[in-house]
XYZ file of C-alpha atoms in Angstrom:
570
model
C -0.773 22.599 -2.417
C -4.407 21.150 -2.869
C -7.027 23.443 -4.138
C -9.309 25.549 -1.981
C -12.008 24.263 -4.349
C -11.964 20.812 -3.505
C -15.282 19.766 -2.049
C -14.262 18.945 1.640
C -17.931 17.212 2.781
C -18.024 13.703 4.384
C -19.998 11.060 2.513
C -24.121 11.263 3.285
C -26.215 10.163 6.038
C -24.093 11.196 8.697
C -24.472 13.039 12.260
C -22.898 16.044 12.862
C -20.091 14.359 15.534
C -18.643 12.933 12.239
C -19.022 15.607 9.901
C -16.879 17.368 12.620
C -14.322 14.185 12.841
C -14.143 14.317 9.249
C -13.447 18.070 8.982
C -11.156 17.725 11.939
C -8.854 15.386 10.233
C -8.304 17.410 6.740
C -7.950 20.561 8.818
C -5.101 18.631 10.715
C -3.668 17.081 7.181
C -4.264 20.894 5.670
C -1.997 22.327 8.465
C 1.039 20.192 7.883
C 0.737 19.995 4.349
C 0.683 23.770 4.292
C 4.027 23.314 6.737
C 6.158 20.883 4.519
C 5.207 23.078 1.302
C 7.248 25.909 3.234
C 9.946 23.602 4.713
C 10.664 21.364 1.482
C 9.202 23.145 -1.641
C 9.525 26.739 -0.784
C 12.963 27.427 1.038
C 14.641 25.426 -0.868
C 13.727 27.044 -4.343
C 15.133 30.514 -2.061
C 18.372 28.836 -1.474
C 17.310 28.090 1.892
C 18.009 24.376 1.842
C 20.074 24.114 4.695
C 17.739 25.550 7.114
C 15.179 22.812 5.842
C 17.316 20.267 6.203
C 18.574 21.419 9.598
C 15.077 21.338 10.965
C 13.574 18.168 9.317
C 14.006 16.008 12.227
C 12.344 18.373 14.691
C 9.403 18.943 12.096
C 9.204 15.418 11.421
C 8.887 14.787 15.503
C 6.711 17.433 15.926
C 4.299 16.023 12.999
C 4.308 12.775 14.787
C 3.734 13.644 18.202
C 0.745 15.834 17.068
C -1.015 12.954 15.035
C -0.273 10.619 18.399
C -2.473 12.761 20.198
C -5.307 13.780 17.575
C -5.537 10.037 17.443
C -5.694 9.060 20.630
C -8.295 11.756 21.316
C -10.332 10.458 18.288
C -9.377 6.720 18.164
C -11.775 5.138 15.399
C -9.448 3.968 13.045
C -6.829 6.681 13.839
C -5.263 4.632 16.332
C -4.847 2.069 13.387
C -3.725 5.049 11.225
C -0.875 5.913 13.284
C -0.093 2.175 13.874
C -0.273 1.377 9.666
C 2.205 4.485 9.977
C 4.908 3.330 12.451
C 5.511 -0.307 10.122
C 6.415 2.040 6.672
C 9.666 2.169 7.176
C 9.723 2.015 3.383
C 8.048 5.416 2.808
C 7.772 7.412 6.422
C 11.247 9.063 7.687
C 12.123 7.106 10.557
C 11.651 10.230 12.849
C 7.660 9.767 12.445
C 7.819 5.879 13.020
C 10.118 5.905 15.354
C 7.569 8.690 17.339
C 4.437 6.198 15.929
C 5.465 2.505 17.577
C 4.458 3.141 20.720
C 0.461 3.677 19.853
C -1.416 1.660 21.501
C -4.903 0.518 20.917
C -6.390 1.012 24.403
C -9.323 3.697 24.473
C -12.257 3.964 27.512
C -14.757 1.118 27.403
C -18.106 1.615 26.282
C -20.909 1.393 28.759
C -21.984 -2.871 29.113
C -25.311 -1.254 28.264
C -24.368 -0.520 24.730
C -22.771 -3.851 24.515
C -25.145 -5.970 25.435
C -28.052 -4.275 23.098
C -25.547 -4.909 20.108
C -24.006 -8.061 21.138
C -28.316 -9.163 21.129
C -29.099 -7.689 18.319
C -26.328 -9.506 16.503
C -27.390 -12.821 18.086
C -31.314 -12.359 17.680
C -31.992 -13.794 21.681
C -31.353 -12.304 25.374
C -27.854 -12.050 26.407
C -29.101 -14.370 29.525
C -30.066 -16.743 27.005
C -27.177 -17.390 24.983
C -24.829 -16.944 28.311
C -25.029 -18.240 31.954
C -22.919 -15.164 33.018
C -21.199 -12.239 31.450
C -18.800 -10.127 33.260
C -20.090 -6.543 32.976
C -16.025 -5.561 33.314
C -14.155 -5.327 30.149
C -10.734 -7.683 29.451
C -10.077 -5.375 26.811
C -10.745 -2.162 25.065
C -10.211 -1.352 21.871
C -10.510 1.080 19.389
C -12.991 -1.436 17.347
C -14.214 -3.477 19.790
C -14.090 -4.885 23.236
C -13.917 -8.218 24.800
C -15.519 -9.463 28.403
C -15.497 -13.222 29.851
C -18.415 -15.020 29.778
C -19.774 -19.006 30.758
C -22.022 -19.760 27.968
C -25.426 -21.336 28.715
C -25.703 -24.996 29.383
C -27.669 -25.584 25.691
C -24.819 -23.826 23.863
C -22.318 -25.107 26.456
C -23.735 -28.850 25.100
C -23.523 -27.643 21.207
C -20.390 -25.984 21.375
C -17.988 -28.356 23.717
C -16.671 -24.997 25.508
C -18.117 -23.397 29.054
C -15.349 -20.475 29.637
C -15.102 -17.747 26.795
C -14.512 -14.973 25.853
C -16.901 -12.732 23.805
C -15.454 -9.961 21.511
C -18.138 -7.321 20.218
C -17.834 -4.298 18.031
C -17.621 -0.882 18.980
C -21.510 0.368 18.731
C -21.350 2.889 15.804
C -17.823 1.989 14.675
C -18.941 1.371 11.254
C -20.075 5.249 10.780
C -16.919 6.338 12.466
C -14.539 3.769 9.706
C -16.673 5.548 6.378
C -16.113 8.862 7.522
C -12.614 8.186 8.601
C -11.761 6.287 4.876
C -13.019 8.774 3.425
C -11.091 11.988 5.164
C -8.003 9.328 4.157
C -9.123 9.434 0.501
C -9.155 12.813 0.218
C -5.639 13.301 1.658
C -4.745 10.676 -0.624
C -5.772 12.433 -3.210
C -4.582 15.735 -2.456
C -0.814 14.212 -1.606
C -0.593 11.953 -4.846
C -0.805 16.132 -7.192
C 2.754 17.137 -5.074
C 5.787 15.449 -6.990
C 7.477 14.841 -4.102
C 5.199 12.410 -2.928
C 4.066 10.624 -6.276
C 7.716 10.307 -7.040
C 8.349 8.345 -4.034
C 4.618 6.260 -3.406
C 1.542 5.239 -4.679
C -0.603 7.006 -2.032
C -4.164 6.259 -2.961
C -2.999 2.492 -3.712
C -1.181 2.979 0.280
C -4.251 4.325 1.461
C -6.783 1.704 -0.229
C -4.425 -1.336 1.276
C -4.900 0.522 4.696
C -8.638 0.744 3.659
C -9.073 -2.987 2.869
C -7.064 -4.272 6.180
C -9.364 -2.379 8.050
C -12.759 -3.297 6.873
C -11.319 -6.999 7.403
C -10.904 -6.123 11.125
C -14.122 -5.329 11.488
C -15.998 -8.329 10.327
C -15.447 -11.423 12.710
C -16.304 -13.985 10.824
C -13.248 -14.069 8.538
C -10.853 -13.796 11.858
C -12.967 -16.671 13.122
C -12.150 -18.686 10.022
C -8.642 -17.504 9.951
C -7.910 -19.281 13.264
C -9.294 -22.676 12.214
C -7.382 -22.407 9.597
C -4.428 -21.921 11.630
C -5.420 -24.316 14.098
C -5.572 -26.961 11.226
C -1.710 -25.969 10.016
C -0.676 -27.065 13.492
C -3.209 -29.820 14.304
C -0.353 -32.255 14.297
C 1.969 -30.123 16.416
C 2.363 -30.456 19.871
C 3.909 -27.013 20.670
C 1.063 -24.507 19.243
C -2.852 -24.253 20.925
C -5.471 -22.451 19.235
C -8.353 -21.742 20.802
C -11.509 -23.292 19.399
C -14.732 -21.276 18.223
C -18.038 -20.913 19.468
C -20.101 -20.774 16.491
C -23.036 -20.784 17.467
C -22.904 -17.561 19.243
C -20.133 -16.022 16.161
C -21.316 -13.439 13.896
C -19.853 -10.546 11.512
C -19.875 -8.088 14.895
C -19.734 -11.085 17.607
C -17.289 -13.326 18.472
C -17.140 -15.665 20.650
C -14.150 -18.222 21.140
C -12.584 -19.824 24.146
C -10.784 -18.925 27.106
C -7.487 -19.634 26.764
C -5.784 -17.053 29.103
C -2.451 -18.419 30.598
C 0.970 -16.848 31.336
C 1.937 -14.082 28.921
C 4.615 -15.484 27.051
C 7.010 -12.004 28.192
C 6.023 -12.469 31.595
C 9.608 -14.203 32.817
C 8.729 -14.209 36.734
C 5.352 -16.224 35.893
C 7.209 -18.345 33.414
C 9.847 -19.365 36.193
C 7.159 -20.007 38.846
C 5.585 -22.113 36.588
C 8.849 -23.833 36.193
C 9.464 -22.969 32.935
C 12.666 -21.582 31.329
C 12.443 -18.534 29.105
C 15.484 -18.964 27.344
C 13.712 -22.644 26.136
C 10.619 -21.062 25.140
C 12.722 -18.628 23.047
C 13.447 -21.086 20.119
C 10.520 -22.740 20.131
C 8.386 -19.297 19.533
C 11.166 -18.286 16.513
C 10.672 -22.125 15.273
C 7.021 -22.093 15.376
C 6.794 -18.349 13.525
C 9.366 -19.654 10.704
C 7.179 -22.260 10.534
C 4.497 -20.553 9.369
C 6.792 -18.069 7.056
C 8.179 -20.733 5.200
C 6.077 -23.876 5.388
C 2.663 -23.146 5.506
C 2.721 -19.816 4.002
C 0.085 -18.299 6.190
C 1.190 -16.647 8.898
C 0.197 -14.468 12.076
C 1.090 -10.985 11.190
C 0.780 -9.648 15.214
C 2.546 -11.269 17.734
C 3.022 -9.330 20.309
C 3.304 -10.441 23.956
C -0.124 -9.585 24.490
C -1.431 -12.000 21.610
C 1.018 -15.263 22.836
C 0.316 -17.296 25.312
C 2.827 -19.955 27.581
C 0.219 -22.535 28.282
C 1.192 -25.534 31.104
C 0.180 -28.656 30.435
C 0.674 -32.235 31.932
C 3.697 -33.770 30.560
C 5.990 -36.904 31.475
C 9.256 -37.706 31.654
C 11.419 -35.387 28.953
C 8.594 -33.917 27.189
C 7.534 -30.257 27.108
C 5.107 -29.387 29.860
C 3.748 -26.169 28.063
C 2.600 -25.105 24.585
C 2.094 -21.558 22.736
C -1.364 -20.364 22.304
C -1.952 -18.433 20.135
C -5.221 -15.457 20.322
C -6.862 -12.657 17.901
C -6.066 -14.150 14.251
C -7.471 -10.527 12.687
C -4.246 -9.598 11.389
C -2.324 -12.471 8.819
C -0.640 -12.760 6.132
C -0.043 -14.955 3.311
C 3.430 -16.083 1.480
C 1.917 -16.258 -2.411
C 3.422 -18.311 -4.792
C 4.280 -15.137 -6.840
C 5.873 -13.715 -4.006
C 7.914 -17.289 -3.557
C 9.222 -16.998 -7.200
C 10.347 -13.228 -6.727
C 12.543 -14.761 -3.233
C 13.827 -17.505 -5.846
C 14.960 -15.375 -8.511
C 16.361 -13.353 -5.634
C 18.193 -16.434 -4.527
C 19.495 -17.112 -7.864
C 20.897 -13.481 -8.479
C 22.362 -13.016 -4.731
C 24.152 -16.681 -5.545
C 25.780 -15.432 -8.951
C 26.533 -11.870 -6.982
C 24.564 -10.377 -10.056
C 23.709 -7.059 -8.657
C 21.588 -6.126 -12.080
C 19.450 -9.608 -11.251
C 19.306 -8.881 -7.672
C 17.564 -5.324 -8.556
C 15.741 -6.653 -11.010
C 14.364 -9.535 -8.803
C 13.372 -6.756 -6.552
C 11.646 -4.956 -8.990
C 9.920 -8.438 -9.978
C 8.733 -8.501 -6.439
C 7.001 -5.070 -6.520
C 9.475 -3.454 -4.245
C 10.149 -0.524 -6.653
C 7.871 1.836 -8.154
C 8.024 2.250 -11.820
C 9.876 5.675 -11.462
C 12.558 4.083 -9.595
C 16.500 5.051 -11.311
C 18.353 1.654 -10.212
C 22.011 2.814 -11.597
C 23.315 3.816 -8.179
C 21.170 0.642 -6.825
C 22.866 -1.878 -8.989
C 26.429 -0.584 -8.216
C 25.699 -0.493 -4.725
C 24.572 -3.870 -4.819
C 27.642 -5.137 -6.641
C 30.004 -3.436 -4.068
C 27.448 -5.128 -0.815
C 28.338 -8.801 -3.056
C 32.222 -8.070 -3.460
C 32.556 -6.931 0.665
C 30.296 -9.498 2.512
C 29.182 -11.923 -0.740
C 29.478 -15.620 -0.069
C 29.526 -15.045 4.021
C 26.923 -17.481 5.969
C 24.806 -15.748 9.223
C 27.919 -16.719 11.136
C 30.047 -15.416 9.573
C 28.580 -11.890 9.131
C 28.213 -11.769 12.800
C 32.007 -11.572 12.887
C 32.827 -8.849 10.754
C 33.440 -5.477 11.679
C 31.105 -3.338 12.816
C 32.736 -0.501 11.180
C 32.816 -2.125 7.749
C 28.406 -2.347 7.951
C 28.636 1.355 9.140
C 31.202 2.030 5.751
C 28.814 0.535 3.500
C 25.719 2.362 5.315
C 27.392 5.770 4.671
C 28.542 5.058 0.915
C 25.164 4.094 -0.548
C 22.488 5.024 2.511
C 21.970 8.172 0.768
C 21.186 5.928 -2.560
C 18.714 3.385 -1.041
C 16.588 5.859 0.998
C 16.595 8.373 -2.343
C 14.910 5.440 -4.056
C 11.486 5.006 -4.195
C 10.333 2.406 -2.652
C 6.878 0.857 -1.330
C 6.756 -2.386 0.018
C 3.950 -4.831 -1.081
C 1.540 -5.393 2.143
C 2.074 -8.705 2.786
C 5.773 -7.874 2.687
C 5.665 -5.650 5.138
C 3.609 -8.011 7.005
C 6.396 -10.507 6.686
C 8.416 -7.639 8.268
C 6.137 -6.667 10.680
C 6.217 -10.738 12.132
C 9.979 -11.389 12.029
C 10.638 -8.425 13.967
C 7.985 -8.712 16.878
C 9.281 -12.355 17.056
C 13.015 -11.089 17.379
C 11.877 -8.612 20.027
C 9.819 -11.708 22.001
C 12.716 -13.865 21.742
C 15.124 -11.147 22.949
C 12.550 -10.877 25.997
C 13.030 -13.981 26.852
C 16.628 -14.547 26.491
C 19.012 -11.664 25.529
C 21.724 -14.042 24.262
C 19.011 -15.340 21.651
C 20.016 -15.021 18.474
C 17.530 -15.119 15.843
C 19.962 -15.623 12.926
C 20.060 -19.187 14.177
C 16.310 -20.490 13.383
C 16.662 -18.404 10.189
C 19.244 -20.427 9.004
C 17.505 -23.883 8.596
C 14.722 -22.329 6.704
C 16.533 -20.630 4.536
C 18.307 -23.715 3.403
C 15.132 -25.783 3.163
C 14.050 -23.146 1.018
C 16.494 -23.836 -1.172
C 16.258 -27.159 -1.260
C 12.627 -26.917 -2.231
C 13.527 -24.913 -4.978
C 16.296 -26.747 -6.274
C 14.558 -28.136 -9.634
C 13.084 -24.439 -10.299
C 16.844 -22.742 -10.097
C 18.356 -25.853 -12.331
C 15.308 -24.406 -14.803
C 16.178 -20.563 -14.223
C 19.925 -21.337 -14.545
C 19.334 -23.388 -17.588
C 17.102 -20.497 -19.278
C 19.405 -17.904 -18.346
C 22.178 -19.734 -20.096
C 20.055 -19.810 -23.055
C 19.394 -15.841 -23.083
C 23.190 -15.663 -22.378
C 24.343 -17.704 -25.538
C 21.509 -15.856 -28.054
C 23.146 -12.546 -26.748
C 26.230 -14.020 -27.581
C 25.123 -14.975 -31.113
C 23.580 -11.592 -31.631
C 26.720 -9.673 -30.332
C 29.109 -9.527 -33.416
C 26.605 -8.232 -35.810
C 25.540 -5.932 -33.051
C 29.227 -4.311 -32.786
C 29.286 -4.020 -36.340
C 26.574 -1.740 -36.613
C 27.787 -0.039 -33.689
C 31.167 0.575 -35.544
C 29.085 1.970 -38.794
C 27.592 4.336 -36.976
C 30.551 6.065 -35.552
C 32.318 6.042 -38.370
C 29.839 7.778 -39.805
C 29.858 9.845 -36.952
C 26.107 9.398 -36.208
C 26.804 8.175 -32.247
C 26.004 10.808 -29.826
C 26.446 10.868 -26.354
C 23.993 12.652 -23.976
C 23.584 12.666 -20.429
C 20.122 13.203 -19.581
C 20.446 13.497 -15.998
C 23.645 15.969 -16.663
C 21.512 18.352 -18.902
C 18.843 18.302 -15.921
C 21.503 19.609 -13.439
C 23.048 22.114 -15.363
C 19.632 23.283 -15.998
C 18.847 23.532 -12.444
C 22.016 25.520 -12.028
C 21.170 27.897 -14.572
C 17.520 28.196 -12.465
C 19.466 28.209 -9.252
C 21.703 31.036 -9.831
C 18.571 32.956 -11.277
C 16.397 32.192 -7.914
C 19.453 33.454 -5.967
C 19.731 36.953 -7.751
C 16.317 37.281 -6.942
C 16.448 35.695 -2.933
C 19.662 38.562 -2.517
C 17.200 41.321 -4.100
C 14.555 40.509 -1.988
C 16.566 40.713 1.053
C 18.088 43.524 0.300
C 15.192 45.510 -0.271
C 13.309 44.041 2.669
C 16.235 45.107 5.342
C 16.342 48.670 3.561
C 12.521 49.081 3.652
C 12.365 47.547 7.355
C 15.253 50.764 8.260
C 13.629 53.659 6.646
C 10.235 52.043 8.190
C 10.375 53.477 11.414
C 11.191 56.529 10.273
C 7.922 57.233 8.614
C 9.502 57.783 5.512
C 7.278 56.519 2.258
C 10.151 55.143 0.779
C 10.275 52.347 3.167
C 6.950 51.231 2.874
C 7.777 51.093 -0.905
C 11.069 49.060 -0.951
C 9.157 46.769 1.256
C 5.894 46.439 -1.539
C 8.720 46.016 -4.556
C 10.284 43.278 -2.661
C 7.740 40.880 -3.309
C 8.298 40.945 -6.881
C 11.612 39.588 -6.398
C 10.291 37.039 -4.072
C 7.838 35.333 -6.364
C 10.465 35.051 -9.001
C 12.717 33.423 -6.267
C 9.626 31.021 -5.397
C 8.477 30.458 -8.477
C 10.824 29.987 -11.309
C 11.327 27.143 -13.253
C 8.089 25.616 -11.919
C 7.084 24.847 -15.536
C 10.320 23.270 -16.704
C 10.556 20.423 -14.042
C-alpha cells in the first residue's frame, strides 16, 4: 500500500478549487487501492482466493462505474482519463473498459462571455473585428474546449479564401485544471508502480507520461492545425477524401479557426438515402480510405468516429461519385514508423515459416512485451495457433468452426492474458482506428466485411517488402548454418560434462511452487487458528465472560502470520 508519508500537495500557484480536485482524485485512487489490497493481496495469502476471484467482476464494475461518474462530475482531463482507460485492453480487465467506452466528452458550455475574452486575448483585436458574426450558441462542448460558427470579417474573409467557419477555443482555465490533474496521475503512478502486481504486468509511470504527452498535444491548436494540412496534402490527389482548409490568420495555440464543412454524418443512413446515396457504397470506400492511410502514407487519423466523418455531396456526372468523406478535428493521429514497419516484417517472416519462437520474438522486437515477460507458454501456444489455422487466407478462416476459435481461446487464454503486456501508443492507436472503422462500416452495411479491404493491403505490404524478407531469409540462413557448424563441438562438451556428472537439472519455477506450498500450508494453520479462536471468543462474548474477550485479542496473532508470511521471500 503507498505510504501515509507521501507528500500529497498539488504543484504551486494554485486556487483552492484545484487543490480540492487534486486531493479529490488521490482520495478516490486511495479508496480502491486500499480495496484491491484486501481483494487480491490479502485474502488470498488467507486462503481466501476463491472469494476474490468470485467477486472480481463485480469489483471491477463497481471501480468503473464510480470513476465514470467522478469524471463526469470533474471533467478536465478525467473524461480523457477514463477514455485513455476504455482503449487498454492490453493492461485493464475488460470489465473496466467494457464499463469505460461509453464516456463521452460532452460537459456544460462555458458562458460566450468567457469565450469571447479568451478567444480576444488570443487574437490581440475585438471579436467583431476578426468576425462578421459569431453564434453565441455552442456546436460543441467539450471537456477542453468548445466550438461555435462564425462568418469571418470581409478583410480576413479576402486573406483567408473562407466566409463560413467554425472557431474552436480552449476551455478558460483548462491549463490549471491539466497540471493539477497530471500531477494527481503522477502520484498514483507512482504509488501503483511499489505493488508487484502492477509493475509485473506495466510500466505505469511510462503509461501515465504517454497519457501525459497526448494530452498536452490536445491542448495546443496549432499542431492539430498542421496535422490536417498535412493530411489534406496525403490526399490532395484523391477524389474521395475533403479536408477542410485553415484559417490562419485567426489560428493560434488556444484558437482555431478552420472551415465549415458540416454535411451528413457519415452514420446517419436516412440522410444518406435522401441524399441519394447508398450506405452500403460508402462502406468500402471509408475502410479503403482508412487502410490507406495505415499502410500507405503511414499517418493516420486515430478518431473516427461518426461524429468526426463527414458524407459530403458534390456535383458529379455520369458514373462518377457524387459525394466525398470529410474529414474534421485532426487532434488525435498516429504515425506507422519505420521501426514499427520492420517489427510487422519480421512478424511476416516468422508467421510465414510458422516459427512460433520468431513470431514471439518479433513481438518482443515490437515492444509488445515487457522485459519481465516468461514467453515459454507463449511460444507453444503460438506453435499450436500455426499447426490449427497456419497457412489459411481471411477467407478461409471465416469458414472454420466457431468452436475450434473458442478451443484455442480456452487452452492458452489463461496464458496470453497472464502475460504482461503493454502495447506501444501508436499501436494501440492503430487499434483504436481499425476498430472504429469496422464499427462505421458495420453502420452502414451489416453484411460489410472488413476482412475484405484488409486483404489487398496486406499483400501490398508484402510486396513492398519483398527485397527486405529475401535479406532476412538470407541472414537467417546464415545464423542457421554457423549454429550448425558450432553444434558438434557443442554436443561434445555437453557429453563431457555428464559423464563427469557435472549436468544438473533445476527447475526454477518448480522450486518457487513448492516453496509457496510450504508457505501456503503454513498461512492455512494459521487462517484455521484464527477462526477458530475468533468463533470461540465471539460465543463466550455475550456472556460477559473475560475469556472471550481474550480468545478474540490472541486471534490476531494468528492473523498477521496468515497475512504476512513469506512477504520477504517473494
Amino acid at each position: 500500500m503507498p505510504s501515509s508519508r507521501l507528500r500529497r500537495e498539488p504543484p504551486q500557484g494554485v486556487t483552492r478549487a484545484t487543490r480540492a480536485r487534486y486531493r479529490r482524485i488521490l482520495r478516490f485512487a486511495l479508496r480502491n487501492l486500499a480495496v484491491t489490497w484486501w481483494f487480491e493481496l490479502a485474502l488470498p495469502r488467507i486462503g481466501l482466493r476463491r472469494i476474490s476471484e468470485a467477486t472480481r467482476p463485480a469489483r471491477m464494475r463497481r471501480v468503473a462505474r464510480r470513476f465514470h461518474g467522478l469524471a463526469i462530475e470533474l471533467g478536465g482531463l478525467m473524461i480523457k482519463v477514463g477514455q485513455f482507460m476504455s482503449s487498454r485492453l492490453d493492461v485493464l480487465p475488460p470489465e473496466i473498459t467494457a464499463e469505460l467506452e461509453g464516456l463521452q466528452d460532452e460537459v456544460p458550455p462555458v458562458a460566450f462571455g468567457a469565450i469571447r475574452a479568451l478567444a480576444e486575448a488570443e487574437l490581440h483585436l475585438p471579436l467583431d473585428a476578426a468576425f462578421a458574426t459569431v453564434d453565441e450558441r455552442p456546436v460543441a462542448a467539450a471537456s477542453l474546449g468548445q466550438a461555435h460558427r462564425a462568418r469571418l470579417s470581409p478583410q480576413e474573409a479576402a486573406q483567408s479564401g473562407l466566409e463560413q467557419v467554425v472557431v474552436k477555443v480552449q476551455r478558460p482555465g483548462i491549463e490549471a485544471i491539466i497540471d493539477v490533474d497530471l500531477a494527481a496521475l503522477r502520484r498514483v503512478g507512482r504509488w501503483l508502480s511499489r505493488i508487484r502486481i502492477v509493475s509485473d504486468r506495466v510500466d505505469m509511470p511510462s503509461l501515465v507520461e504517454e497519457f501525459a504527452a497526448t494530452s498536452l498535444e490536445e491542448v495546443d491548436y496549432l499542431p492539430e492545425a498542421g496535422n490536417s494540412v498535412r493530411f489534406a496534402t496525403d490526399f490532395a490527389e484523391d477524389d474521395r477524401v475533403a479536408v477542410p482548409a485553415i484559417a490562419w490568420e485567426s489560428t493560434t495555440r488556444r484558437v482555431l479557426t478552420l472551415e465549415d464543412v458540416t454535411a451528413i454524418k457519415i452514420t446517419d443512413r436516412e440522410a444518406l438515402a435522401a441524399a441519394g446515396i447508398d450506405p452500403a457504397d460508402v462502406a468500402p470506400v471509408f475502410a479503403a480510405v482508412m487502410f490507406d492511410q495505415l499502410f500507405i502514407h503511414g499517418f493516420f487519423h486515430a478518431d473516427p468516429h461518426p461524429g468526426n466523418i463527414f458524407v459530403t455531396p458534390v456535383a458529379a456526372a455520369g458514373d462518377e461519385r457524387g459525394w466525398k468523406l470529410t474529414f474534421i478535428d485532426f487532434g488525435m493521429m498516429g504515425e506507422v514508423p519505420a521501426a514499427t514497419r520492420a517489427g510487422l516484417r519480421r512478424f511476416l517472416i516468422a508467421a510465414a515459416a510458422r516459427d512460433g519462437r520468431g513470431l514471439v520474438t518479433a513481438i518482443q522486437d515490437i515492444g509488445v512485451l515487457l522485459p519481465t515477460a516468461d514467453t515459454t507458454e507463449l511460444e507453444r501456444a503460438m506453435t499450436q495457433l500455426f499447426a490449427r489455422f497456419g497457412g489459411m487466407g481471411f477467407a478461409q478462416l471465416r469458414e472454420v468452426d466457431p468452436r475450434e476459435f473458442r478451443e484455442f481461446g480456452e487452452q492458452f487464454g489463461e496464458t496470453v492474458r497472464a502475460l504482461p503486456v503493454q502495447l506501444p501508443e501508436q499501436f494501440l492507436l492503430i487499434i483504436r482506428a481499425v476498430s472504429l472503422t469496422s464499427g462505421v462500416c458495420s453502420a452502414l452495411d451489416p453484411r460489410f466485411n472488413l476482412w475484405d479491404s484488409v486483404e489487398p493491403y496486406a499483400a501490398r505490404l508484402l510486396r513492398d517488402e519483398r527485397g527486405n524478407l529475401v535479406q532476412d531469409v538470407a541472414q537467417q540462413a546464415v545464423e542457421t548454418a554457423r549454429l550448425a557448424l558450432r553444434l558438434p563441438a557443442r554436443l561434445d562438451a555437453l557429453a563431457d560434462r555428464v559423464e563427469r556428472g557435472a549436468v544438473v537439472a533445476t527447475s526454477p519455477n518448480l522450486e518457487r511452487r513448492v516453496a509457496r506450498l510450504e508457505r501456503t500450508g503454513g498461512r492455512t494453520v494459521s487462517a484455521v487458528l484464527f477462526g477458530g479462536l475468533l468463533t470461540a471468543g465471539a460465543v463466550l462474548l455475550p456472556n460477559g465472560q473475560v475469556p472471550g474477550t481474550a480468545l478474540m485479542v490472541v486471534s490476531v496473532v494468528p492473523l498477521l502470520h496468515a497475512l504476512l508470511a513469506g512477504r520477504g521471500r517473494r
